Amino acid sequence: MLLMISTLLVLIYTSACLLKVYRNRKILVNMTGMMVAMIMGMASSTAIGLISGVIFKGDLTLSTIVAMSFSIIVGILVGKPIGLLAMVEGIAAGIMGGMMGAMLGEMLPLNNFNLMLVFIDILFIISAMFIIHFINVELKKNQENLVSYPRSFPWIVISILSAIIIFTCAHLDTKSVDSYNQVDETHEHH
């Protein structure tokens, strides 16, 4: 359940950030655009790499290919509206994050990956919040007479709710693994 929720979280937040980048691509021309591409590529591919490493346990090749393919797609999508340099930066950071995430997912014990997955999910949420915040700051700088300026507050509330969902799923998964282990221990006694 935690793997599914984490995957959905990464896909939804990545899509939301991509949409925000596409809507505001005209203001993301300097270092902010490159930074957005790098953070988005690295954070999303590390999370997907970890998830694929846990799902495809024992097959590092497949999990690495899945994570790197996802990172290339995200790098292209986030970097293309900003510029060629941002696209290359997003792809390179994504490939590196995808490889690291897949290796980390492969190394974790199969019954004890929840803590690391929660940690990576929280880091991913924080990274997405930074991206939204940086874009909103650039919008405020570039538009002098804003009637309704962009706010980061709704994103903070959504992020807190996402974190609560992740912690709840992790707790429920850990509880179900513990009860399964107790059942196995009672059946082994003769």
Coordinates of N, CA and C in Angstrom, one line a residue:
M1 N 0.8 -1.2 0.0 CA 0.0 0.0 0.0 C 0.9 1.3 0.0
L2 N 1.9 1.3 0.8 CA 2.8 2.4 0.8 C 3.5 2.6 -0.5
L3 N 3.9 1.6 -1.2 CA 4.6 1.7 -2.5 C 3.6 2.3 -3.5
M4 N 2.4 1.9 -3.5 CA 1.4 2.5 -4.4 C 1.1 4.0 -4.1
I5 N 0.9 4.3 -2.8 CA 0.7 5.7 -2.4 C 1.9 6.6 -2.8
S6 N 3.1 6.0 -2.6 CA 4.3 6.8 -2.9 C 4.4 7.0 -4.4
T7 N 4.1 6.0 -5.2 CA 4.2 6.2 -6.6 C 3.2 7.2 -7.1
L8 N 2.0 7.2 -6.6 CA 1.0 8.2 -6.9 C 1.4 9.6 -6.5
L9 N 2.0 9.7 -5.3 CA 2.4 10.9 -4.8 C 3.5 11.5 -5.8
V10 N 4.5 10.7 -6.2 CA 5.5 11.2 -7.1 C 4.9 11.6 -8.4
L11 N 4.0 10.8 -8.9 CA 3.4 11.2 -10.2 C 2.6 12.4 -10.2
I12 N 1.8 12.6 -9.1 CA 0.9 13.7 -9.0 C 1.7 15.0 -8.8
Y13 N 2.7 15.0 -7.9 CA 3.5 16.2 -7.6 C 4.4 16.5 -8.8
T14 N 4.9 15.5 -9.5 CA 5.7 15.8 -10.7 C 4.8 16.4 -11.7
S15 N 3.6 15.9 -11.9 CA 2.7 16.5 -12.9 C 2.4 17.9 -12.6
A16 N 2.1 18.2 -11.3 CA 1.7 19.5 -10.8 C 2.9 20.5 -11.0
C17 N 4.1 20.1 -10.7 CA 5.3 20.9 -10.9 C 5.5 21.2 -12.4
L18 N 5.4 20.1 -13.2 CA 5.5 20.3 -14.7 C 4.5 21.3 -15.2
L19 N 3.3 21.2 -14.8 CA 2.2 22.1 -15.2 C 2.6 23.6 -14.8
K20 N 3.1 23.7 -13.6 CA 3.5 25.1 -13.1 C 4.7 25.6 -13.9
V21 N 5.6 24.7 -14.3 CA 6.7 25.2 -15.1 C 6.2 25.6 -16.5
Y22 N 5.4 24.8 -17.1 CA 4.9 25.1 -18.4 C 4.1 26.4 -18.5
R23 N 3.3 26.7 -17.4 CA 2.5 27.9 -17.3 C 3.4 29.1 -17.2
N24 N 4.5 29.0 -16.5 CA 5.4 30.1 -16.2 C 6.7 30.0 -16.9
R25 N 6.8 29.4 -18.0 CA 8.1 29.2 -18.7 C 8.8 30.4 -19.1
K26 N 8.1 31.5 -19.4 CA 8.7 32.8 -19.8 C 9.5 33.4 -18.7
I27 N 9.2 33.2 -17.5 CA 10.0 33.8 -16.4 C 11.1 32.9 -15.9
L28 N 11.1 31.7 -16.3 CA 12.2 30.7 -15.8 C 13.3 30.7 -16.8
V29 N 14.0 31.8 -17.1 CA 15.0 31.8 -18.1 C 16.4 31.8 -17.5
N30 N 16.6 32.2 -16.3 CA 17.9 32.3 -15.7 C 18.2 31.0 -14.9
M31 N 19.0 31.3 -13.8 CA 19.4 30.2 -12.9 C 18.2 29.5 -12.3
T32 N 17.1 30.2 -12.1 CA 15.9 29.6 -11.5 C 15.4 28.4 -12.3
G33 N 15.4 28.6 -13.6 CA 14.9 27.5 -14.5 C 15.8 26.3 -14.5
M34 N 17.1 26.5 -14.4 CA 18.1 25.4 -14.4 C 17.9 24.7 -13.0
M35 N 17.8 25.5 -12.0 CA 17.6 24.9 -10.6 C 16.3 24.1 -10.5
V36 N 15.2 24.6 -11.1 CA 14.0 23.8 -11.1 C 14.1 22.5 -11.8
A37 N 14.8 22.5 -13.0 CA 14.9 21.3 -13.8 C 15.8 20.3 -13.0
M38 N 16.9 20.8 -12.4 CA 17.8 19.9 -11.6 C 17.1 19.3 -10.4
I39 N 16.4 20.1 -9.7 CA 15.7 19.6 -8.5 C 14.6 18.6 -8.9
M40 N 13.8 19.0 -9.9 CA 12.7 18.1 -10.3 C 13.2 16.8 -10.8
G41 N 14.3 16.8 -11.6 CA 14.8 15.6 -12.2 C 15.4 14.7 -11.1
M42 N 16.2 15.3 -10.2 CA 16.8 14.5 -9.1 C 15.8 13.9 -8.1
A43 N 15.0 14.8 -7.6 CA 14.0 14.3 -6.6 C 13.1 13.3 -7.1
S44 N 12.5 13.5 -8.2 CA 11.5 12.5 -8.7 C 12.1 11.2 -9.1
S45 N 13.3 11.3 -9.7 CA 13.9 10.0 -10.2 C 14.5 9.2 -9.0
T46 N 15.0 9.9 -7.9 CA 15.4 9.2 -6.7 C 14.3 8.4 -6.1
A47 N 13.1 9.1 -6.0 CA 11.9 8.5 -5.4 C 11.5 7.3 -6.3
I48 N 11.4 7.5 -7.6 CA 10.9 6.4 -8.4 C 12.0 5.3 -8.5
G49 N 13.3 5.6 -8.4 CA 14.3 4.6 -8.4 C 14.2 3.8 -7.1
L50 N 14.0 4.4 -6.0 CA 13.8 3.6 -4.7 C 12.6 2.7 -4.8
I51 N 11.5 3.2 -5.3 CA 10.3 2.4 -5.4 C 10.5 1.3 -6.4
S52 N 11.1 1.5 -7.5 CA 11.4 0.4 -8.5 C 12.4 -0.6 -8.0
G53 N 13.3 -0.1 -7.2 CA 14.3 -1.0 -6.6 C 13.7 -1.9 -5.6
V54 N 12.7 -1.5 -4.8 CA 11.9 -2.3 -3.9 C 11.0 -3.3 -4.7
I55 N 10.3 -2.8 -5.7 CA 9.4 -3.6 -6.4 C 10.1 -4.7 -7.2
F56 N 11.2 -4.3 -7.9 CA 11.9 -5.3 -8.7 C 13.1 -5.9 -7.9
K57 N 12.9 -6.2 -6.7 CA 14.0 -6.7 -5.8 C 14.7 -7.9 -6.5
G58 N 16.0 -7.8 -6.5 CA 16.8 -8.9 -7.1 C 17.1 -8.6 -8.6
D59 N 16.5 -7.6 -9.2 CA 16.7 -7.3 -10.6 C 17.1 -5.8 -10.7
L60 N 18.4 -5.6 -10.4 CA 18.9 -4.2 -10.4 C 18.9 -3.6 -11.8
T61 N 19.0 -4.4 -12.8 CA 19.0 -3.9 -14.2 C 17.7 -3.3 -14.5
L62 N 16.6 -4.0 -14.3 CA 15.3 -3.6 -14.6 C 14.9 -2.3 -13.8
S63 N 15.2 -2.3 -12.5 CA 14.8 -1.2 -11.7 C 15.6 0.1 -12.1
T64 N 16.9 -0.1 -12.5 CA 17.7 1.0 -12.9 C 17.2 1.6 -14.3
I65 N 16.8 0.7 -15.2 CA 16.2 1.1 -16.5 C 14.9 1.8 -16.3
V66 N 14.1 1.4 -15.4 CA 12.8 2.0 -15.2 C 13.0 3.4 -14.6
A67 N 13.9 3.5 -13.6 CA 14.2 4.8 -13.0 C 14.9 5.8 -13.9
M68 N 15.8 5.3 -14.7 CA 16.5 6.2 -15.6 C 15.6 6.6 -16.8
S69 N 14.7 5.8 -17.2 CA 13.8 6.1 -18.3 C 12.8 7.2 -17.8
F70 N 12.3 7.0 -16.6 CA 11.5 8.0 -16.0 C 12.2 9.4 -15.8
S71 N 13.4 9.3 -15.4 CA 14.2 10.5 -15.2 C 14.5 11.3 -16.5
I72 N 14.7 10.5 -17.6 CA 14.9 11.1 -18.9 C 13.7 11.8 -19.4
I73 N 12.5 11.2 -19.2 CA 11.3 11.8 -19.6 C 11.0 13.1 -18.8
V74 N 11.2 13.0 -17.5 CA 10.9 14.2 -16.6 C 11.9 15.3 -17.0
G75 N 13.2 14.9 -17.2 CA 14.2 15.9 -17.5 C 13.9 16.7 -18.8
I76 N 13.4 15.9 -19.8 CA 13.0 16.5 -21.1 C 11.8 17.4 -20.9
L77 N 10.8 16.9 -20.2 CA 9.5 17.6 -20.0 C 9.7 18.9 -19.2
V78 N 10.5 18.9 -18.2 CA 10.7 20.1 -17.4 C 11.7 21.0 -18.0
G79 N 12.7 20.5 -18.7 CA 13.7 21.4 -19.2 C 13.4 22.0 -20.6
K80 N 12.6 21.3 -21.4 CA 12.3 21.8 -22.7 C 11.7 23.2 -22.8
P81 N 10.7 23.5 -22.0 CA 10.2 24.9 -22.0 C 11.1 26.0 -21.5
I82 N 12.1 25.6 -20.8 CA 13.1 26.5 -20.2 C 14.2 26.8 -21.1
G83 N 14.8 25.7 -21.7 CA 15.9 25.9 -22.6 C 16.7 24.6 -22.6
L84 N 17.6 24.5 -23.6 CA 18.4 23.3 -23.8 C 19.3 23.0 -22.6
L85 N 19.9 24.0 -22.1 CA 20.8 23.8 -20.9 C 20.1 23.3 -19.7
A86 N 18.9 23.8 -19.5 CA 18.1 23.3 -18.4 C 17.6 21.9 -18.6
M87 N 17.3 21.5 -19.9 CA 16.9 20.2 -20.2 C 18.1 19.2 -20.0
V88 N 19.3 19.6 -20.4 CA 20.4 18.7 -20.2 C 20.7 18.6 -18.7
E89 N 20.6 19.6 -17.9 CA 20.8 19.6 -16.5 C 19.7 18.7 -15.8
G90 N 18.5 18.8 -16.2 CA 17.4 18.0 -15.6 C 17.6 16.5 -16.0
I91 N 18.0 16.2 -17.2 CA 18.3 14.8 -17.6 C 19.5 14.2 -16.8
A92 N 20.6 15.0 -16.7 CA 21.7 14.5 -16.0 C 21.5 14.3 -14.6
A93 N 20.8 15.2 -13.9 CA 20.5 15.1 -12.5 C 19.5 13.9 -12.3
G94 N 18.6 13.8 -13.2 CA 17.6 12.7 -13.1 C 18.3 11.3 -13.3
I95 N 19.2 11.2 -14.2 CA 19.8 9.9 -14.4 C 20.6 9.5 -13.2
M96 N 21.3 10.5 -12.6 CA 22.1 10.2 -11.4 C 21.2 9.8 -10.3
G97 N 20.1 10.5 -10.1 CA 19.2 10.2 -9.0 C 18.5 8.9 -9.2
G98 N 18.1 8.6 -10.4 CA 17.5 7.3 -10.7 C 18.4 6.1 -10.4
M99 N 19.7 6.2 -10.8 CA 20.6 5.1 -10.5 C 20.8 5.0 -9.0
M100 N 21.0 6.1 -8.3 CA 21.1 6.0 -6.8 C 19.9 5.5 -6.1
G101 N 18.7 5.9 -6.5 CA 17.5 5.4 -5.9 C 17.3 3.9 -6.2
A102 N 17.6 3.4 -7.4 CA 17.5 2.0 -7.7 C 18.4 1.2 -6.9
M103 N 19.7 1.7 -6.7 CA 20.6 0.9 -5.9 C 20.2 0.9 -4.4
L104 N 19.7 2.0 -3.9 CA 19.3 2.1 -2.6 C 18.1 1.1 -2.3
G105 N 17.1 1.1 -3.3 CA 16.0 0.2 -3.1 C 16.4 -1.2 -3.2
E106 N 17.4 -1.6 -4.0 CA 17.9 -2.9 -4.1 C 18.6 -3.4 -2.8
M107 N 19.3 -2.4 -2.1 CA 20.1 -2.8 -0.9 C 19.2 -2.9 0.3
L108 N 18.0 -2.3 0.4 CA 17.2 -2.3 1.6 C 16.6 -3.7 1.8
P109 N 16.5 -4.1 3.0 CA 15.8 -5.4 3.3 C 14.3 -5.3 2.9
L110 N 13.8 -6.4 2.3 CA 12.4 -6.3 1.7 C 11.4 -6.0 2.8
N111 N 11.6 -6.5 4.0 CA 10.5 -6.2 5.0 C 10.8 -5.0 5.8
N112 N 11.8 -4.2 5.5 CA 12.1 -3.0 6.3 C 12.5 -1.8 5.4
F113 N 11.7 -1.5 4.4 CA 12.0 -0.4 3.5 C 11.1 0.8 3.8
N114 N 10.2 0.7 4.7 CA 9.2 1.7 5.0 C 9.8 3.0 5.5
L115 N 10.7 3.0 6.4 CA 11.3 4.2 6.9 C 12.1 5.0 5.8
M116 N 12.8 4.3 5.0 CA 13.6 5.0 3.9 C 12.6 5.5 2.9
L117 N 11.6 4.8 2.6 CA 10.6 5.3 1.6 C 9.9 6.5 2.1
V118 N 9.5 6.5 3.4 CA 8.9 7.7 4.0 C 9.8 8.9 4.0
F119 N 11.1 8.7 4.3 CA 12.1 9.7 4.3 C 12.3 10.3 2.9
I120 N 12.4 9.5 1.9 CA 12.5 10.0 0.5 C 11.3 10.7 0.0
D121 N 10.1 10.2 0.4 CA 8.8 10.8 0.1 C 8.8 12.2 0.7
I122 N 9.1 12.4 1.9 CA 9.1 13.7 2.6 C 10.1 14.6 1.9
L123 N 11.3 14.1 1.6 CA 12.3 14.9 0.9 C 11.7 15.4 -0.5
F124 N 11.0 14.5 -1.2 CA 10.4 14.8 -2.5 C 9.4 15.9 -2.3
I125 N 8.5 15.8 -1.3 CA 7.5 16.8 -1.1 C 8.1 18.1 -0.8
I126 N 9.2 18.1 0.0 CA 9.9 19.4 0.3 C 10.5 20.0 -0.9
S127 N 11.1 19.1 -1.8 CA 11.7 19.6 -3.0 C 10.6 20.2 -3.9
A128 N 9.4 19.5 -4.0 CA 8.3 20.1 -4.8 C 7.9 21.4 -4.3
M129 N 7.8 21.5 -3.0 CA 7.4 22.8 -2.4 C 8.4 23.9 -2.7
F130 N 9.7 23.6 -2.7 CA 10.7 24.6 -3.1 C 10.5 25.0 -4.5
I131 N 10.2 24.1 -5.4 CA 10.0 24.4 -6.8 C 8.8 25.4 -6.9
I132 N 7.7 25.0 -6.3 CA 6.5 25.9 -6.3 C 6.8 27.3 -5.8
H133 N 7.5 27.3 -4.6 CA 7.9 28.6 -4.0 C 8.8 29.4 -4.9
F134 N 9.8 28.8 -5.5 CA 10.7 29.5 -6.3 C 10.0 30.1 -7.5
I135 N 9.1 29.4 -8.1 CA 8.4 29.9 -9.3 C 7.5 31.0 -8.8
N136 N 6.8 30.9 -7.7 CA 6.0 32.0 -7.1 C 6.8 33.3 -6.8
V137 N 8.0 33.1 -6.3 CA 8.9 34.2 -6.1 C 9.2 34.9 -7.4
E138 N 9.6 34.1 -8.4 CA 9.9 34.7 -9.7 C 8.7 35.5 -10.3
L139 N 7.5 34.9 -10.1 CA 6.3 35.6 -10.6 C 6.1 36.9 -9.9
K140 N 6.3 36.9 -8.6 CA 6.2 38.2 -7.8 C 7.2 39.2 -8.3
K141 N 8.4 38.8 -8.6 CA 9.4 39.7 -9.0 C 9.1 40.3 -10.4
N142 N 8.6 39.5 -11.3 CA 8.4 39.9 -12.7 C 7.1 40.6 -13.0
Q143 N 6.2 40.5 -12.1 CA 4.9 41.2 -12.4 C 4.6 42.2 -11.3
E144 N 4.7 43.4 -11.7 CA 4.7 44.5 -10.7 C 3.3 44.8 -10.2
N145 N 2.3 44.8 -11.0 CA 0.9 45.1 -10.7 C 0.1 43.8 -10.6
L146 N 0.4 43.0 -9.7 CA -0.4 41.7 -9.6 C -1.7 42.0 -8.8
V147 N -2.8 41.6 -9.4 CA -4.0 41.7 -8.7 C -4.1 40.5 -7.7
S148 N -3.9 39.4 -8.2 CA -3.8 38.2 -7.3 C -2.5 37.5 -7.4
Y149 N -1.6 37.7 -6.4 CA -0.3 37.2 -6.5 C -0.3 35.7 -6.1
P150 N 0.6 34.9 -6.6 CA 0.6 33.5 -6.3 C 0.9 33.2 -4.8
R151 N 0.2 32.3 -4.3 CA 0.4 32.0 -2.9 C 1.0 30.6 -2.7
S152 N 1.8 30.4 -1.8 CA 2.3 29.0 -1.5 C 1.6 28.3 -0.4
F153 N 0.7 29.0 0.3 CA 0.0 28.4 1.4 C -0.8 27.2 1.0
P154 N -1.6 27.2 0.0 CA -2.4 26.0 -0.4 C -1.5 24.8 -0.6
W155 N -0.3 25.0 -1.2 CA 0.6 24.0 -1.4 C 1.2 23.4 -0.1
I156 N 1.4 24.3 0.9 CA 1.9 23.8 2.2 C 0.8 22.9 2.8
V157 N -0.4 23.3 2.8 CA -1.5 22.5 3.3 C -1.6 21.1 2.6
I158 N -1.5 21.1 1.3 CA -1.5 19.9 0.5 C -0.3 19.0 0.9
S159 N 0.8 19.6 1.1 CA 2.0 18.9 1.4 C 1.9 18.3 2.8
I160 N 1.4 19.0 3.7 CA 1.2 18.5 5.1 C 0.2 17.3 5.1
L161 N -0.9 17.4 4.3 CA -1.8 16.3 4.2 C -1.2 15.1 3.5
S162 N -0.4 15.3 2.5 CA 0.4 14.2 1.9 C 1.3 13.5 2.8
A163 N 2.0 14.3 3.6 CA 2.9 13.7 4.6 C 2.1 12.9 5.6
I164 N 1.0 13.4 6.1 CA 0.1 12.6 7.0 C -0.3 11.3 6.4
I165 N -0.7 11.3 5.1 CA -1.1 10.1 4.4 C 0.0 9.1 4.3
I166 N 1.2 9.6 4.0 CA 2.4 8.8 3.9 C 2.7 8.1 5.3
F167 N 2.7 8.9 6.3 CA 3.0 8.4 7.7 C 1.9 7.4 8.1
T168 N 0.7 7.6 7.8 CA -0.4 6.7 8.1 C -0.2 5.4 7.3
C169 N 0.1 5.4 6.1 CA 0.3 4.2 5.3 C 1.5 3.4 5.8
A170 N 2.6 4.1 6.1 CA 3.8 3.5 6.6 C 3.4 2.8 8.0
H171 N 2.7 3.4 8.8 CA 2.3 2.8 10.1 C 1.5 1.6 9.9
L172 N 0.5 1.7 9.0 CA -0.4 0.5 8.7 C 0.4 -0.6 8.1
D173 N 1.3 -0.3 7.1 CA 2.1 -1.4 6.5 C 3.0 -2.0 7.6
T174 N 3.6 -1.2 8.4 CA 4.5 -1.8 9.5 C 3.7 -2.6 10.4
K175 N 2.5 -2.2 10.8 CA 1.6 -2.9 11.7 C 1.2 -4.3 11.1
S176 N 0.9 -4.3 9.7 CA 0.5 -5.5 9.1 C 1.7 -6.5 9.0
V177 N 2.9 -6.0 8.7 CA 4.1 -6.8 8.7 C 4.4 -7.4 10.0
D178 N 4.3 -6.6 11.1 CA 4.5 -7.2 12.4 C 3.5 -8.2 12.8
S179 N 2.2 -8.1 12.5 CA 1.2 -9.1 12.8 C 1.5 -10.3 11.9
Y180 N 1.9 -10.2 10.7 CA 2.3 -11.3 9.9 C 3.4 -12.1 10.4
N181 N 4.5 -11.4 10.9 CA 5.6 -12.0 11.5 C 5.2 -12.8 12.8
Q182 N 4.3 -12.2 13.6 CA 3.8 -12.9 14.8 C 3.1 -14.2 14.5
V183 N 2.3 -14.2 13.4 CA 1.6 -15.4 13.0 C 2.5 -16.4 12.6
D184 N 3.6 -16.1 11.8 CA 4.6 -17.0 11.4 C 5.3 -17.7 12.6
E185 N 5.6 -16.9 13.6 CA 6.3 -17.4 14.7 C 5.5 -18.4 15.5
T186 N 4.2 -18.1 15.6 CA 3.3 -19.0 16.4 C 3.1 -20.4 15.6
H187 N 3.2 -20.4 14.3 CA 3.0 -21.6 13.6 C 4.3 -22.5 13.5
E188 N 5.4 -21.9 13.9 CA 6.6 -22.7 13.8 C 6.8 -23.6 15.0
H189 N 6.1 -23.3 16.1 CA 6.3 -24.1 17.3 C 5.5 -25.4 17.2
H190 N 6.1 -26.5 17.6 CA 5.5 -27.8 17.5 C 5.1 -28.4 18.9

